[in-house]
Short mmCIF file of the C-alpha atoms (twelve columns), coordinates in Angstrom:
data_MODEL
# 
_entry.id   MODEL 
# 
loop_
_atom_site.group_PDB 
_atom_site.id 
_atom_site.type_symbol 
_atom_site.label_atom_id 
_atom_site.label_alt_id 
_atom_site.label_comp_id 
_atom_site.label_asym_id 
_atom_site.label_seq_id 
_atom_site.Cartn_x 
_atom_site.Cartn_y 
_atom_site.Cartn_z 
_atom_site.pdbx_PDB_model_num 
ATOM 1   C CA . MET A 1   -59.171 -41.392 247.236 1 
ATOM 2   C CA . THR A 2   -62.565 -43.081 247.078 1 
ATOM 3   C CA . ILE A 3   -65.914 -41.369 247.421 1 
ATOM 4   C CA . LYS A 4   -66.437 -43.182 250.705 1 
ATOM 5   C CA . GLU A 5   -63.145 -41.834 252.114 1 
ATOM 6   C CA . VAL A 6   -64.051 -38.290 251.058 1 
ATOM 7   C CA . LYS A 7   -67.461 -38.551 252.724 1 
ATOM 8   C CA . ASN A 8   -65.752 -39.882 255.851 1 
ATOM 9   C CA . GLN A 9   -63.351 -36.929 255.906 1 
ATOM 10  C CA . ILE A 10  -66.211 -34.463 255.381 1 
ATOM 11  C CA . GLN A 11  -68.030 -35.990 258.364 1 
ATOM 12  C CA . ALA A 12  -64.838 -35.734 260.456 1 
ATOM 13  C CA . LYS A 13  -64.497 -32.036 259.538 1 
ATOM 14  C CA . GLU A 14  -68.136 -31.420 260.510 1 
ATOM 15  C CA . ASN A 15  -67.470 -33.050 263.879 1 
ATOM 16  C CA . GLU A 16  -64.360 -30.902 264.376 1 
ATOM 17  C CA . ILE A 17  -66.296 -27.742 263.486 1 
ATOM 18  C CA . ASN A 18  -69.040 -28.658 265.960 1 
ATOM 19  C CA . ARG A 19  -66.440 -29.282 268.675 1 
ATOM 20  C CA . LEU A 20  -64.800 -25.902 268.074 1 
ATOM 21  C CA . ILE A 21  -68.137 -24.074 268.022 1 
ATOM 22  C CA . ASN A 22  -69.131 -25.753 271.299 1 
ATOM 23  C CA . GLN A 23  -65.783 -24.721 272.812 1 
ATOM 24  C CA . LYS A 24  -66.398 -21.146 271.676 1 
ATOM 25  C CA . ARG A 25  -69.899 -21.223 273.185 1 
ATOM 26  C CA . LEU A 26  -68.518 -22.531 276.496 1 
ATOM 27  C CA . ASN A 27  -65.916 -19.756 276.563 1 
ATOM 28  C CA . PHE A 28  -68.675 -17.202 276.019 1 
ATOM 29  C CA . LEU A 29  -70.820 -18.691 278.785 1 
ATOM 30  C CA . LYS A 30  -67.907 -18.291 281.214 1 
ATOM 31  C CA . THR A 31  -68.129 -14.501 280.724 1 
ATOM 32  C CA . GLN A 32  -71.832 -14.329 281.516 1 
ATOM 33  C CA . PRO A 33  -73.165 -13.446 284.991 1 
ATOM 34  C CA . HIS A 34  -73.571 -16.364 287.353 1 
ATOM 35  C CA . PRO A 35  -73.993 -16.781 291.131 1 
ATOM 36  C CA . VAL A 36  -71.015 -15.961 293.327 1 
ATOM 37  C CA . ASP A 37  -69.010 -18.927 294.566 1 
ATOM 38  C CA . THR A 38  -68.184 -18.083 298.200 1 
ATOM 39  C CA . SER A 39  -65.803 -20.995 298.596 1 
ATOM 40  C CA . ARG A 40  -63.235 -19.308 296.354 1 
ATOM 41  C CA . ILE A 41  -63.209 -15.858 297.951 1 
ATOM 42  C CA . ILE A 42  -59.679 -14.792 298.842 1 
ATOM 43  C CA . VAL A 43  -59.526 -12.271 301.659 1 
ATOM 44  C CA . ASP A 44  -55.931 -11.011 301.370 1 
ATOM 45  C CA . GLY A 45  -55.824 -9.278  298.035 1 
ATOM 46  C CA . GLY A 46  -55.908 -11.886 295.329 1 
ATOM 47  C CA . LYS A 47  -55.960 -11.234 291.615 1 
ATOM 48  C CA . ARG A 48  -58.770 -9.771  289.661 1 
ATOM 49  C CA . GLU A 49  -59.080 -10.891 286.100 1 
ATOM 50  C CA . ASP A 50  -61.115 -9.567  283.253 1 
ATOM 51  C CA . LYS A 51  -63.230 -12.490 282.107 1 
ATOM 52  C CA . LEU A 52  -64.262 -10.770 278.885 1 
ATOM 53  C CA . ALA A 53  -60.646 -10.145 277.850 1 
ATOM 54  C CA . LYS A 54  -59.866 -13.789 278.621 1 
ATOM 55  C CA . TYR A 55  -62.797 -14.841 276.391 1 
ATOM 56  C CA . VAL A 56  -61.629 -12.616 273.532 1 
ATOM 57  C CA . ILE A 57  -58.092 -14.034 273.760 1 
ATOM 58  C CA . LYS A 58  -59.346 -17.635 273.699 1 
ATOM 59  C CA . ASP A 59  -61.628 -16.878 270.759 1 
ATOM 60  C CA . SER A 60  -58.811 -15.291 268.800 1 
ATOM 61  C CA . VAL A 61  -57.194 -18.750 268.928 1 
ATOM 62  C CA . ILE A 62  -60.369 -20.740 268.152 1 
ATOM 63  C CA . ASP A 63  -61.715 -18.551 265.313 1 
ATOM 64  C CA . PRO A 64  -58.849 -19.288 262.860 1 
ATOM 65  C CA . GLN A 65  -59.204 -23.002 263.619 1 
ATOM 66  C CA . ILE A 66  -62.928 -22.823 262.792 1 
ATOM 67  C CA . ASP A 67  -62.193 -20.923 259.559 1 
ATOM 68  C CA . LEU A 68  -59.539 -23.470 258.570 1 
ATOM 69  C CA . ALA A 69  -61.885 -26.401 259.280 1 
ATOM 70  C CA . TYR A 70  -64.648 -24.786 257.191 1 
ATOM 71  C CA . GLU A 71  -62.206 -24.203 254.332 1 
ATOM 72  C CA . GLU A 72  -60.944 -27.807 254.415 1 
ATOM 73  C CA . LYS A 73  -64.539 -29.073 254.445 1 
ATOM 74  C CA . TRP A 74  -65.371 -26.859 251.471 1 
ATOM 75  C CA . LEU A 75  -62.353 -28.197 249.541 1 
ATOM 76  C CA . LEU A 76  -63.401 -31.796 250.249 1 
ATOM 77  C CA . GLU A 77  -66.946 -31.069 249.083 1 
ATOM 78  C CA . GLU A 78  -65.603 -29.483 245.899 1 
ATOM 79  C CA . PHE A 79  -63.440 -32.560 245.295 1 
ATOM 80  C CA . LEU A 80  -66.480 -34.802 245.825 1 
ATOM 81  C CA . ASP A 81  -68.539 -32.742 243.363 1 
ATOM 82  C CA . GLU A 82  -65.789 -32.912 240.743 1 
ATOM 83  C CA . GLU A 83  -65.397 -36.658 241.272 1 
ATOM 84  C CA . LEU A 84  -69.144 -37.190 240.821 1 
ATOM 85  C CA . LYS A 85  -69.104 -35.065 237.658 1 
ATOM 86  C CA . ARG A 86  -66.221 -37.153 236.351 1 
ATOM 87  C CA . LEU A 87  -68.189 -40.284 237.187 1 
ATOM 88  C CA . ASP A 88  -71.159 -38.972 235.169 1 
ATOM 89  C CA . LYS A 89  -69.017 -39.086 232.018 1 
ATOM 90  C CA . TYR A 90  -68.662 -42.869 232.226 1 
ATOM 91  C CA . GLY A 91  -72.320 -43.821 232.225 1 
ATOM 92  C CA . GLU A 92  -74.820 -45.650 234.384 1 
ATOM 93  C CA . LEU A 93  -73.022 -49.014 234.574 1 
ATOM 94  C CA . VAL A 94  -69.819 -47.472 235.925 1 
ATOM 95  C CA . LYS A 95  -71.828 -45.461 238.459 1 
ATOM 96  C CA . GLN A 96  -73.487 -48.626 239.744 1 
ATOM 97  C CA . ILE A 97  -70.253 -50.606 239.965 1 
ATOM 98  C CA . VAL A 98  -68.410 -47.777 241.743 1 
ATOM 99  C CA . TYR A 99  -71.355 -47.290 244.111 1 
ATOM 100 C CA . TYR A 100 -71.482 -50.972 245.033 1 
ATOM 101 C CA . LYS A 101 -67.690 -51.166 245.414 1 
ATOM 102 C CA . GLU A 102 -67.061 -47.954 247.381 1 
ATOM 103 C CA . ASP A 103 -70.265 -46.805 249.101 1 
ATOM 104 C CA . TYR A 104 -72.649 -49.710 249.522 1 
ATOM 105 C CA . LEU A 105 -72.562 -51.756 252.729 1 
ATOM 106 C CA . GLU A 106 -74.468 -55.034 253.065 1 
ATOM 107 C CA . GLU A 107 -76.274 -55.717 256.353 1 
ATOM 108 C CA . GLU A 108 -75.779 -59.086 258.007 1 
ATOM 109 C CA . TYR A 109 -77.261 -60.358 261.231 1 
ATOM 110 C CA . LYS A 110 -74.971 -62.549 263.316 1 
ATOM 111 C CA . ASN A 111 -75.682 -63.459 266.919 1 
ATOM 112 C CA . GLU A 112 -78.371 -60.761 267.163 1 
ATOM 113 C CA . LYS A 113 -75.906 -58.073 266.022 1 
ATOM 114 C CA . THR A 114 -75.987 -56.072 262.828 1 
ATOM 115 C CA . ILE A 115 -72.732 -56.229 260.909 1 
ATOM 116 C CA . PHE A 116 -72.007 -54.143 257.805 1 
ATOM 117 C CA . ARG A 117 -69.631 -55.477 255.173 1 
ATOM 118 C CA . GLU A 118 -68.498 -54.517 251.687 1 
ATOM 119 C CA . LEU A 119 -69.658 -56.526 248.697 1 
ATOM 120 C CA . ALA A 120 -67.417 -59.027 246.932 1 
ATOM 121 C CA . TRP A 121 -66.950 -58.885 243.158 1 
ATOM 122 C CA . LYS A 122 -69.282 -61.840 242.680 1 
ATOM 123 C CA . GLU A 123 -72.094 -60.054 244.539 1 
ATOM 124 C CA . ILE A 124 -71.522 -56.834 242.596 1 
ATOM 125 C CA . ALA A 125 -71.671 -58.793 239.333 1 
ATOM 126 C CA . GLU A 126 -75.000 -60.333 240.371 1 
ATOM 127 C CA . LYS A 127 -76.471 -56.924 241.219 1 
ATOM 128 C CA . VAL A 128 -75.478 -55.269 237.908 1 
ATOM 129 C CA . HIS A 129 -76.128 -58.417 235.804 1 
ATOM 130 C CA . TYR A 130 -72.654 -58.578 234.253 1 
ATOM 131 C CA . SER A 131 -69.767 -60.992 234.687 1 
ATOM 132 C CA . VAL A 132 -67.230 -60.620 237.491 1 
ATOM 133 C CA . ASP A 133 -64.362 -60.062 235.051 1 
ATOM 134 C CA . TYR A 134 -66.208 -57.329 233.177 1 
ATOM 135 C CA . CYS A 135 -67.125 -55.521 236.425 1 
ATOM 136 C CA . ARG A 136 -63.501 -55.639 237.541 1 
ATOM 137 C CA . LYS A 137 -62.358 -54.387 234.128 1 
ATOM 138 C CA . VAL A 138 -64.779 -51.449 234.231 1 
ATOM 139 C CA . TYR A 139 -63.722 -50.544 237.781 1 
ATOM 140 C CA . ARG A 140 -60.043 -50.883 236.849 1 
ATOM 141 C CA . LYS A 141 -60.533 -48.459 233.934 1 
ATOM 142 C CA . TYR A 142 -62.401 -46.041 236.201 1 
ATOM 143 C CA . LYS A 143 -59.635 -46.055 238.819 1 
ATOM 144 C CA . GLY A 144 -56.826 -46.032 236.257 1 
ATOM 145 C CA . LYS A 145 -54.974 -48.697 238.222 1 
ATOM 146 C CA . ARG A 146 -54.019 -52.202 237.323 1 
ATOM 147 C CA . ASP A 147 -54.404 -53.805 240.756 1 
ATOM 148 C CA . ILE A 148 -57.732 -52.867 242.331 1 
ATOM 149 C CA . ASP A 149 -58.289 -55.507 245.011 1 
# 
């Protein structure tokens, strides 16, 4: 898993947590006093429901989901920290090559639109001032895979 993928997953977990917290807030707001809606008054009996109990039941479902999302986000952040520590062992050149290969996006302007694209090996080699083959070799050693393209 690349650093970019981990950051993407962390952002997705943050979005999920925000969605669940907003859902919890909306459930709470439904229990708060608000003006009476006369269009929904039922004259012959009708059911009475406890809005607070309904809120507590819904939150007992949402709270474990929020806790699980926080825990998954924490695990991803721990993985990212460990990966960055592992990357520190290799030195500055490996950091630069991995950054340009996994995180860096080049901006291009085509037809008045901004397009982001990943760098090719030739462009990475120009930025770090080494040959293309050496950059690929360093990245291959870092990943521990033979085929990296």
